[in-house]
Tab-separated table of C-alpha atoms in Angstrom:
chain	number	residue	atom	x	y	z
A	450	UNK	CA	114.205	110.352	105.914
A	451	UNK	CA	114.372	107.383	103.566
A	452	UNK	CA	112.780	104.048	104.381
A	453	UNK	CA	116.211	102.426	104.308
A	454	UNK	CA	117.643	104.848	106.863
A	455	UNK	CA	114.512	104.596	109.016
A	456	UNK	CA	114.764	100.808	109.115
A	457	UNK	CA	118.478	100.994	109.896
A	458	UNK	CA	117.878	103.419	112.754
A	459	UNK	CA	115.034	101.369	114.214
A	460	UNK	CA	116.896	98.066	114.026
A	461	UNK	CA	120.226	99.635	115.016
A	462	UNK	CA	118.812	101.368	118.078
A	463	UNK	CA	117.023	98.156	119.067
A	464	UNK	CA	120.254	96.169	118.712
A	465	UNK	CA	122.215	98.816	120.618
A	466	UNK	CA	119.765	98.850	123.523
A	467	UNK	CA	119.473	95.067	123.628
A	468	UNK	CA	123.131	94.159	123.243
A	469	UNK	CA	124.227	97.203	125.255
A	470	UNK	CA	122.154	95.955	128.177
A	471	UNK	CA	123.571	92.463	127.721
A	472	UNK	CA	127.118	93.886	127.581
A	473	UNK	CA	126.657	95.918	130.780
A	474	UNK	CA	125.264	92.866	132.525
A	475	UNK	CA	128.163	90.742	131.253
A	476	UNK	CA	130.811	93.304	132.258
A	477	UNK	CA	129.312	93.629	135.727
A	478	UNK	CA	129.408	89.856	136.184
A	479	UNK	CA	132.956	89.798	134.758
A	480	UNK	CA	134.109	92.399	137.267
A	481	UNK	CA	132.569	90.478	140.146
A	482	UNK	CA	134.128	87.231	138.934
A	483	UNK	CA	137.589	88.828	138.541
A	484	UNK	CA	137.444	90.325	142.027
A	485	UNK	CA	136.461	86.924	143.397
A	486	UNK	CA	139.239	85.225	141.423
A	487	UNK	CA	141.881	87.691	142.614
A	488	UNK	CA	140.724	87.294	146.209
A	489	UNK	CA	140.986	83.520	145.795
A	490	UNK	CA	144.528	84.018	144.498
A	491	UNK	CA	145.456	85.981	147.639
A	492	UNK	CA	143.902	83.345	149.867
A	493	UNK	CA	145.599	80.476	148.015
A	494	UNK	CA	148.948	82.285	148.129
A	495	UNK	CA	148.680	82.782	151.893
A	496	UNK	CA	147.800	79.097	152.444
A	497	UNK	CA	150.648	78.005	150.182
A	498	UNK	CA	153.240	80.115	152.058
A	499	UNK	CA	151.918	78.920	155.403
A	500	UNK	CA	152.091	75.325	154.186
A	501	UNK	CA	155.691	75.696	152.999
A	502	UNK	CA	156.759	77.329	156.258
A	503	UNK	CA	155.087	74.617	158.305
A	504	UNK	CA	157.046	71.905	156.453
A	505	UNK	CA	160.380	73.239	157.813
A	506	UNK	CA	159.805	74.660	161.317
A	507	UNK	CA	163.522	74.423	162.146
A	508	UNK	CA	164.236	77.156	159.615
A	509	UNK	CA	162.161	79.776	161.408
A	510	UNK	CA	161.379	78.500	164.932
A	511	UNK	CA	164.535	79.880	166.416
A	512	UNK	CA	164.587	83.190	164.600
A	513	UNK	CA	162.554	85.081	167.159
A	514	UNK	CA	164.659	87.784	168.714
A	515	UNK	CA	167.443	87.574	166.094
A	516	UNK	CA	168.250	90.527	163.971
A	517	UNK	CA	167.468	90.644	160.290
A	518	UNK	CA	164.553	89.713	158.177
A	519	UNK	CA	164.709	87.223	155.352
A	520	UNK	CA	163.325	88.321	152.020
A	521	UNK	CA	161.180	86.021	150.005
A	522	UNK	CA	162.145	85.788	146.383
A	523	UNK	CA	159.460	87.124	143.990
A	524	UNK	CA	159.826	87.485	140.200
A	525	UNK	CA	160.397	91.038	139.014
A	526	UNK	CA	157.515	90.748	136.558
A	527	UNK	CA	154.980	90.335	139.373
A	528	UNK	CA	153.903	93.843	140.321
A	529	UNK	CA	151.488	94.972	142.957
A	530	UNK	CA	151.684	91.708	144.928
A	531	UNK	CA	153.259	91.568	148.417
A	532	UNK	CA	153.591	88.968	151.142
A	533	UNK	CA	154.745	89.106	154.782
A	534	UNK	CA	155.292	86.353	157.339
A	535	UNK	CA	155.490	87.270	161.026
A	536	UNK	CA	156.021	85.327	164.216
A	537	UNK	CA	154.681	86.752	167.466
A	538	UNK	CA	154.471	90.244	165.928
A	539	UNK	CA	157.957	90.124	164.376
A	540	UNK	CA	158.375	89.992	160.609
A	541	UNK	CA	160.558	87.044	159.719
A	542	UNK	CA	160.070	87.098	155.919
A	543	UNK	CA	158.638	89.529	153.357
A	544	UNK	CA	158.599	90.353	149.658
A	545	UNK	CA	160.285	93.500	148.357
A	546	UNK	CA	158.061	96.515	148.952
A	547	UNK	CA	156.029	94.973	151.747
A	548	UNK	CA	155.322	97.477	154.559
A	549	UNK	CA	156.053	96.213	158.104
A	550	UNK	CA	153.327	98.485	159.529
A	551	UNK	CA	150.790	96.403	157.718
A	552	UNK	CA	151.379	93.620	160.205
A	553	UNK	CA	150.010	95.615	163.086
A	554	UNK	CA	146.985	96.721	161.130
A	555	UNK	CA	146.196	93.414	159.498
A	556	UNK	CA	143.260	91.424	160.780
A	557	UNK	CA	142.242	87.904	159.836
A	558	UNK	CA	140.513	87.556	156.460
A	559	UNK	CA	140.194	90.210	153.755
A	560	UNK	CA	140.825	93.875	154.537
A	561	UNK	CA	141.052	96.997	152.329
A	562	UNK	CA	143.554	99.573	153.616
A	563	UNK	CA	145.659	102.519	152.527
A	564	UNK	CA	149.420	102.243	153.062
A	565	UNK	CA	151.852	105.017	152.107
A	566	UNK	CA	149.189	106.642	149.901
A	567	UNK	CA	148.352	103.445	148.063
A	568	UNK	CA	145.253	101.284	148.372
A	569	UNK	CA	145.769	97.605	149.056
A	570	UNK	CA	143.577	94.542	149.328
A	571	UNK	CA	145.060	92.029	151.794
A	572	UNK	CA	144.308	88.600	153.181
A	573	UNK	CA	145.712	87.464	156.573
A	574	UNK	CA	146.038	83.856	157.759
A	575	UNK	CA	147.021	82.756	161.302
A	576	UNK	CA	148.398	79.216	161.356
A	577	UNK	CA	150.746	77.449	163.808
A	578	UNK	CA	151.674	80.776	165.389
A	579	UNK	CA	152.541	82.246	162.036
A	580	UNK	CA	150.720	85.164	160.497
A	581	UNK	CA	150.856	85.223	156.718
A	582	UNK	CA	149.574	88.327	154.930
A	583	UNK	CA	149.248	88.566	151.150
A	584	UNK	CA	148.260	91.840	149.488
A	585	UNK	CA	147.281	93.205	146.071
A	586	UNK	CA	147.695	96.806	145.015
A	587	UNK	CA	144.213	97.948	143.966
A	588	UNK	CA	145.599	100.161	141.217
A	589	UNK	CA	147.055	97.051	139.578
A	590	UNK	CA	143.707	95.348	139.935
A	591	UNK	CA	141.995	98.298	138.270
A	592	UNK	CA	144.493	98.235	135.421
A	593	UNK	CA	143.969	94.514	134.940
A	594	UNK	CA	140.193	94.915	135.047
A	595	UNK	CA	140.328	97.805	132.564
A	596	UNK	CA	142.438	95.750	130.171
A	597	UNK	CA	139.983	92.871	130.401
A	598	UNK	CA	137.062	95.252	129.837
A	599	UNK	CA	138.736	96.726	126.758
A	600	UNK	CA	139.478	93.240	125.445
A	601	UNK	CA	135.795	92.332	125.869
A	602	UNK	CA	134.229	95.618	124.684
A	603	UNK	CA	136.300	96.276	121.555
A	604	UNK	CA	135.173	93.084	119.763
A	605	UNK	CA	131.596	93.840	120.805
A	606	UNK	CA	131.764	97.377	119.344
A	607	UNK	CA	133.439	96.126	116.183
A	608	UNK	CA	130.795	93.415	115.836
A	609	UNK	CA	128.006	95.961	116.396
A	610	UNK	CA	129.401	98.351	113.786
A	611	UNK	CA	129.925	95.457	111.407
A	612	UNK	CA	126.347	94.320	112.001
A	613	UNK	CA	125.044	97.805	111.231
A	614	UNK	CA	127.120	97.891	108.052
A	615	UNK	CA	125.843	94.493	106.976
A	616	UNK	CA	122.331	95.585	107.960
A	617	UNK	CA	122.663	98.698	105.773
A	618	UNK	CA	123.497	96.643	102.706
A	619	UNK	CA	120.989	93.950	103.677
A	620	UNK	CA	118.147	96.469	103.977
A	621	UNK	CA	119.194	97.980	100.662
A	622	UNK	CA	119.154	94.549	99.052
A	623	UNK	CA	115.789	93.746	100.625
A	624	UNK	CA	114.284	97.023	99.372
A	625	UNK	CA	115.636	96.563	95.851
A	626	UNK	CA	112.393	94.919	94.596
A	627	UNK	CA	110.464	97.892	95.959
A	628	UNK	CA	112.861	100.226	94.148
A	629	UNK	CA	112.354	98.273	90.926
A	630	UNK	CA	108.596	98.596	91.390
A	631	UNK	CA	109.019	102.344	91.887
A	632	UNK	CA	111.059	102.573	88.697
A	633	UNK	CA	108.398	100.611	86.814
A	634	UNK	CA	105.701	103.005	88.025
A	635	UNK	CA	107.874	106.058	87.329
A	636	UNK	CA	108.536	104.929	83.759
A	637	UNK	CA	104.824	104.593	82.914
A	638	UNK	CA	103.061	107.318	81.012
A	639	UNK	CA	100.116	109.106	82.681
A	640	UNK	CA	97.591	107.400	80.389
A	641	UNK	CA	99.086	103.921	80.812
A	642	UNK	CA	96.627	101.930	82.907
A	643	UNK	CA	97.679	98.410	81.930
A	644	UNK	CA	98.321	95.992	84.825
A	645	UNK	CA	101.832	95.711	86.265
A	646	UNK	CA	103.638	92.543	85.307
A	647	UNK	CA	103.972	90.096	88.213
A	648	UNK	CA	106.894	87.992	87.010
A	649	UNK	CA	109.875	90.111	88.236
A	650	UNK	CA	108.151	91.165	91.454
A	651	UNK	CA	109.147	89.655	94.803
A	652	UNK	CA	106.542	87.449	96.418
A	653	UNK	CA	106.274	89.751	99.449
A	654	UNK	CA	105.250	92.613	97.146
A	655	UNK	CA	102.622	90.559	95.342
A	656	UNK	CA	99.704	91.853	97.508
A	657	UNK	CA	100.836	95.436	96.841
A	658	UNK	CA	101.067	94.786	93.091
A	659	UNK	CA	97.630	93.142	93.102
A	660	UNK	CA	96.161	96.129	94.923
A	661	UNK	CA	97.785	98.522	92.449
A	662	UNK	CA	96.454	96.473	89.538
A	663	UNK	CA	92.937	96.571	91.016
A	664	UNK	CA	93.286	100.329	91.431
A	665	UNK	CA	94.510	100.728	87.846
A	666	UNK	CA	91.587	98.610	86.624
A	667	UNK	CA	89.103	100.789	88.513
A	668	UNK	CA	90.735	103.978	87.240
A	669	UNK	CA	90.714	102.588	83.687
A	670	UNK	CA	87.038	101.704	84.043
A	671	UNK	CA	86.290	105.192	85.354
A	672	UNK	CA	88.148	106.849	82.477
A	673	UNK	CA	86.425	104.569	79.990
A	674	UNK	CA	83.037	105.407	81.496
A	675	UNK	CA	83.792	109.130	81.347
A	676	UNK	CA	84.968	108.909	77.724
A	677	UNK	CA	81.884	106.889	76.835
A	678	UNK	CA	79.650	109.432	78.578
A	679	UNK	CA	81.326	112.274	76.690
A	680	UNK	CA	81.003	110.414	73.406
A	681	UNK	CA	77.369	109.514	74.093
A	682	UNK	CA	76.514	113.053	75.083
A	683	UNK	CA	78.155	114.477	71.962
A	684	UNK	CA	76.408	111.878	69.777
A	685	UNK	CA	72.962	112.294	71.294
A	686	UNK	CA	72.879	116.053	71.852
A	687	UNK	CA	74.218	117.147	68.489
A	688	UNK	CA	70.978	116.530	66.580
A	689	UNK	CA	68.558	118.145	69.094
A	690	UNK	CA	70.791	121.206	69.409
A	691	UNK	CA	70.962	121.574	65.633
A	692	UNK	CA	67.185	121.245	65.360
A	693	UNK	CA	66.612	123.812	68.127
A	694	UNK	CA	68.990	126.227	66.431
A	695	UNK	CA	67.166	125.855	63.109
A	696	UNK	CA	63.727	126.380	64.692
A	697	UNK	CA	64.935	129.489	66.500
A	698	UNK	CA	66.342	130.893	63.264
A	699	UNK	CA	63.009	130.225	61.515
A	700	UNK	CA	61.115	131.934	64.352
A	701	UNK	CA	63.407	134.956	64.023
A	702	UNK	CA	62.852	135.477	60.294
A	703	UNK	CA	59.140	134.629	60.197
A	704	UNK	CA	56.031	136.011	61.823
A	705	UNK	CA	52.621	134.823	62.858
A	706	UNK	CA	51.661	131.166	62.703
A	707	UNK	CA	54.986	129.978	61.232
A	708	UNK	CA	56.953	131.629	64.021
A	709	UNK	CA	54.686	130.087	66.670
A	710	UNK	CA	55.082	126.613	65.126
A	711	UNK	CA	58.863	127.060	65.043
A	712	UNK	CA	58.896	128.044	68.709
A	713	UNK	CA	56.732	125.018	69.580
A	714	UNK	CA	59.183	122.764	67.770
A	715	UNK	CA	62.086	124.441	69.557
A	716	UNK	CA	60.411	123.858	72.934
A	717	UNK	CA	59.800	120.245	71.992
A	718	UNK	CA	63.483	119.919	71.088
A	719	UNK	CA	64.483	121.447	74.418
A	720	UNK	CA	62.255	118.949	76.223
A	721	UNK	CA	63.843	116.047	74.315
A	722	UNK	CA	67.261	117.458	75.034
A	723	UNK	CA	66.469	117.770	78.745
A	724	UNK	CA	65.160	114.214	78.824
A	725	UNK	CA	68.238	112.879	77.044
A	726	UNK	CA	70.560	114.718	79.426
A	727	UNK	CA	68.652	113.386	82.429
A	728	UNK	CA	68.870	109.828	81.098
A	729	UNK	CA	72.583	110.166	80.320
A	730	UNK	CA	73.356	111.486	83.808
A	731	UNK	CA	71.287	108.742	85.437
A	732	UNK	CA	73.053	106.033	83.417
A	733	UNK	CA	76.476	107.504	84.225
A	734	UNK	CA	75.730	107.604	87.938
A	735	UNK	CA	74.260	104.104	88.019
A	736	UNK	CA	77.367	102.689	86.344
A	737	UNK	CA	79.647	104.714	88.624
A	738	UNK	CA	80.256	104.656	92.369
A	739	UNK	CA	77.732	107.303	93.408
A	740	UNK	CA	75.766	106.391	96.518
A	741	UNK	CA	72.014	106.603	95.967
A	742	UNK	CA	70.940	105.932	99.531
A	743	UNK	CA	68.272	108.435	100.519
A	744	UNK	CA	66.988	106.781	103.686
A	745	UNK	CA	63.615	105.914	102.129
A	746	UNK	CA	62.165	102.422	102.273
A	747	UNK	CA	61.650	100.978	98.773
A	748	UNK	CA	58.388	99.101	99.322
A	749	UNK	CA	57.437	97.220	96.147
A	750	UNK	CA	53.818	98.464	95.802
A	751	UNK	CA	54.790	102.038	96.620
A	752	UNK	CA	57.523	101.889	93.970
A	753	UNK	CA	54.995	100.622	91.449
A	754	UNK	CA	52.470	103.404	92.250
A	755	UNK	CA	55.131	106.130	92.001
A	756	UNK	CA	56.381	104.754	88.672
A	757	UNK	CA	52.825	104.583	87.298
A	758	UNK	CA	52.158	108.177	88.326
A	759	UNK	CA	55.356	109.405	86.640
A	760	UNK	CA	54.873	107.354	83.453
A	761	UNK	CA	51.216	108.256	82.807
A	762	UNK	CA	50.293	111.346	84.821
A	763	UNK	CA	47.478	112.266	82.418
A	764	UNK	CA	46.114	108.780	81.693
A	765	UNK	CA	46.680	106.503	84.691
A	766	UNK	CA	43.839	104.256	83.507
A	767	UNK	CA	46.045	102.965	80.684
A	768	UNK	CA	48.059	100.902	83.227
A	769	UNK	CA	46.450	97.775	84.697
A	770	UNK	CA	48.018	97.015	88.072
A	771	UNK	CA	48.053	93.657	89.898
A	772	UNK	CA	50.256	92.873	92.906
A	773	UNK	CA	50.724	90.351	95.712
A	774	UNK	CA	53.890	91.969	97.102
A	775	UNK	CA	52.385	94.120	99.836
A	776	UNK	CA	55.009	94.975	102.440
A	777	UNK	CA	57.951	93.560	100.427
A	778	UNK	CA	60.966	95.861	100.785
A	779	UNK	CA	63.557	96.097	98.012
A	780	UNK	CA	67.311	96.045	98.639
A	781	UNK	CA	68.026	99.161	96.564
A	782	UNK	CA	67.240	102.874	96.827
A	783	UNK	CA	63.668	103.864	96.088
A	784	UNK	CA	64.692	106.447	93.471
A	785	UNK	CA	66.473	103.870	91.319
A	786	UNK	CA	63.690	101.321	91.603
A	787	UNK	CA	61.144	103.949	90.527
A	788	UNK	CA	63.388	105.097	87.643
A	789	UNK	CA	63.832	101.554	86.288
A	790	UNK	CA	60.112	100.699	86.476
A	791	UNK	CA	59.070	104.089	85.037
A	792	UNK	CA	61.328	103.525	82.018
A	793	UNK	CA	59.695	100.146	81.389
A	794	UNK	CA	56.204	101.645	81.636
A	795	UNK	CA	57.067	104.600	79.385
A	796	UNK	CA	58.529	102.232	76.797
A	797	UNK	CA	55.428	99.991	76.938
A	798	UNK	CA	53.016	102.952	76.641
A	799	UNK	CA	54.964	104.338	73.706
A	800	UNK	CA	54.876	101.013	71.837
A	801	UNK	CA	51.192	100.265	72.555
A	802	UNK	CA	48.367	101.880	70.558
A	803	UNK	CA	46.744	104.862	72.264
A	804	UNK	CA	43.479	102.973	72.814
A	805	UNK	CA	45.172	99.982	74.468
A	806	UNK	CA	46.394	99.586	78.022
A	807	UNK	CA	49.515	97.979	79.415
A	808	UNK	CA	49.688	95.656	82.407
A	809	UNK	CA	51.971	95.783	85.433
A	810	UNK	CA	52.208	92.718	87.656
A	811	UNK	CA	54.227	92.598	90.875
A	812	UNK	CA	55.019	89.159	92.280
A	813	UNK	CA	56.750	88.407	95.544
A	814	UNK	CA	59.414	85.666	95.646
A	815	UNK	CA	61.424	84.192	98.505
A	816	UNK	CA	64.313	86.609	98.075
A	817	UNK	CA	63.185	88.716	95.116
A	818	UNK	CA	60.325	90.786	93.729
A	819	UNK	CA	59.503	90.525	90.014
A	820	UNK	CA	57.947	93.431	88.077
A	821	UNK	CA	56.414	92.344	84.749
A	822	UNK	CA	55.309	94.966	82.223
A	823	UNK	CA	53.373	93.747	79.155
A	824	UNK	CA	52.444	95.920	76.158
A	825	UNK	CA	50.268	95.343	73.080
A	826	UNK	CA	52.639	96.751	70.517
A	827	UNK	CA	54.112	95.162	67.398
A	828	UNK	CA	56.914	93.460	69.320
A	829	UNK	CA	60.511	92.977	68.199
A	830	UNK	CA	62.435	90.460	66.175
A	831	UNK	CA	64.964	88.140	67.809
A	832	UNK	CA	67.838	90.306	66.536
A	833	UNK	CA	66.185	93.465	67.851
A	834	UNK	CA	65.652	91.870	71.275
A	835	UNK	CA	69.424	91.397	71.586
A	836	UNK	CA	70.093	95.040	70.644
A	837	UNK	CA	67.281	96.569	72.709
A	838	UNK	CA	69.389	97.176	75.853
A	839	UNK	CA	72.266	98.825	73.988
A	840	UNK	CA	72.677	102.562	74.257
A	841	UNK	CA	70.837	104.782	71.761
A	842	UNK	CA	69.240	101.835	70.013
A	843	UNK	CA	65.833	102.675	68.618
A	844	UNK	CA	63.519	100.688	66.469
A	845	UNK	CA	63.573	102.401	63.096
A	846	UNK	CA	63.260	106.142	63.647
A	847	UNK	CA	61.402	105.701	66.904
A	848	UNK	CA	61.062	108.408	69.509
A	849	UNK	CA	62.890	108.522	72.818
A	850	UNK	CA	66.564	108.752	73.748
A	851	UNK	CA	67.351	105.054	73.358
A	852	UNK	CA	68.690	104.919	76.930
A	853	UNK	CA	65.674	103.751	78.934
A	854	UNK	CA	66.274	100.000	78.709
A	855	UNK	CA	70.040	100.516	79.136
A	856	UNK	CA	69.352	102.229	82.455
A	857	UNK	CA	67.046	99.401	83.546
A	858	UNK	CA	69.708	96.789	82.737
A	859	UNK	CA	72.417	98.824	84.535
A	860	UNK	CA	70.299	99.188	87.698
A	861	UNK	CA	69.503	95.468	87.754
A	862	UNK	CA	73.168	94.556	87.294
A	863	UNK	CA	74.438	96.935	89.967
A	864	UNK	CA	72.137	95.576	92.678
A	865	UNK	CA	72.280	91.890	91.790
A	866	UNK	CA	68.950	91.690	89.963
A	867	UNK	CA	68.104	90.696	86.409
A	868	UNK	CA	66.287	92.123	83.406
A	869	UNK	CA	64.704	90.113	80.592
A	870	UNK	CA	62.873	91.239	77.484
A	871	UNK	CA	60.904	88.636	75.503
A	872	UNK	CA	58.243	88.342	72.846
A	873	UNK	CA	54.691	87.477	73.955
A	874	UNK	CA	52.795	84.749	72.133
A	875	UNK	CA	49.655	86.958	71.899
A	876	UNK	CA	51.682	89.893	70.614
A	877	UNK	CA	53.758	92.639	72.142
A	878	UNK	CA	56.644	92.463	74.587
A	879	UNK	CA	57.013	91.369	78.195
A	880	UNK	CA	59.705	93.124	80.214
A	881	UNK	CA	60.589	91.338	83.481
A	882	UNK	CA	62.624	93.212	86.087
A	883	UNK	CA	63.670	91.081	89.078
A	884	UNK	CA	65.076	92.970	92.085
A	885	UNK	CA	66.425	91.563	95.376
A	886	UNK	CA	64.421	91.911	98.564
A	887	UNK	CA	65.853	93.490	101.670
A	888	UNK	CA	66.848	90.879	104.240
A	889	UNK	CA	65.262	91.331	107.673
A	890	UNK	CA	67.569	92.396	110.468
A	891	UNK	CA	68.084	89.583	112.970
A	892	UNK	CA	67.628	90.652	116.584
A	893	UNK	CA	69.833	89.182	119.284
């Protein structure tokens, strides 16, 4: 069922029930009013005849006991109406068709009776010794009432049908902007993710268009992220795979020490490849909509200790640790906080000479916790500092995947933190990662 037909049915049925109830109420009141009006006509007719007779008593006072009955003159067009005048039980005047036996049965006021197979409604008035009875044939009343009902109902039905017809075209006209929007969406190609133009769209559809544009923007961002991930993976994995293939071929055609060295190089390439894949997947998930919540509390000092253990499992003494953030909880999953800090520590250890240590300071703020990692390496130029957080950037032919600092920046951005890399005056780099603290839950 189309939306247009559904709206028409809902509004039409509502109108039919509402106006149908009003019409039944109106017709009931109309019937009661007509019956009351016709009864008033009978009563007024009886009073009028009695008043006319009382103005000339000489014309009828001496008629008692004389033969013959005068006939009142009634127009031939008046049907179903009868009148009788009697004096002391004797009919002295009547309209054509009036039944004399009605006189004996008539009582004062209104009475419904059946005479000669026909139903009558009569009114009897006793005045100055005269009894005046006026009667209506109920079949004539029913015909009159039916004609009035038809006259009232037909315009109502015509108006209702006309309203439904106008409503049909009105609903169609009102839904035309929605149809135009449907045509616009149907005419777009599957890869077209540009926003929908707002100018020809009705104001009532503006929220829908805005929502669709937000959805298209999110879908476009998702597609762009997936294409970038595919491109990055192809760019980064091509060289390690080629190197592994070459080392395996060398190991196959050689023996002894050369074969062992080739296998060692192949294993090293596999390890680099595994690390690059892990970094790529982490970066893709951080930039996406994946939920990282694991139910663990990210306490600042615990995050620092876990990151230190992962970054230097064989030489933990190379990291100097200083913290005043005991008990400070971070407003992000523990796994991401550890990943970001581990990348900073690994980068600092790689840049520093083997006989030098790096420092890790954790400082608590009002709403944040700042992790500062300082190395004793050669540092970077101002141009290199700008490029350091870009994907796959390496200094010269340096080791690593070139994704570590990109992941740190992405984690900080996703959770409302900040990441800054700057040159130290005494040499080396200082990497500052600021992460938001978890707000305490207020108890009622």
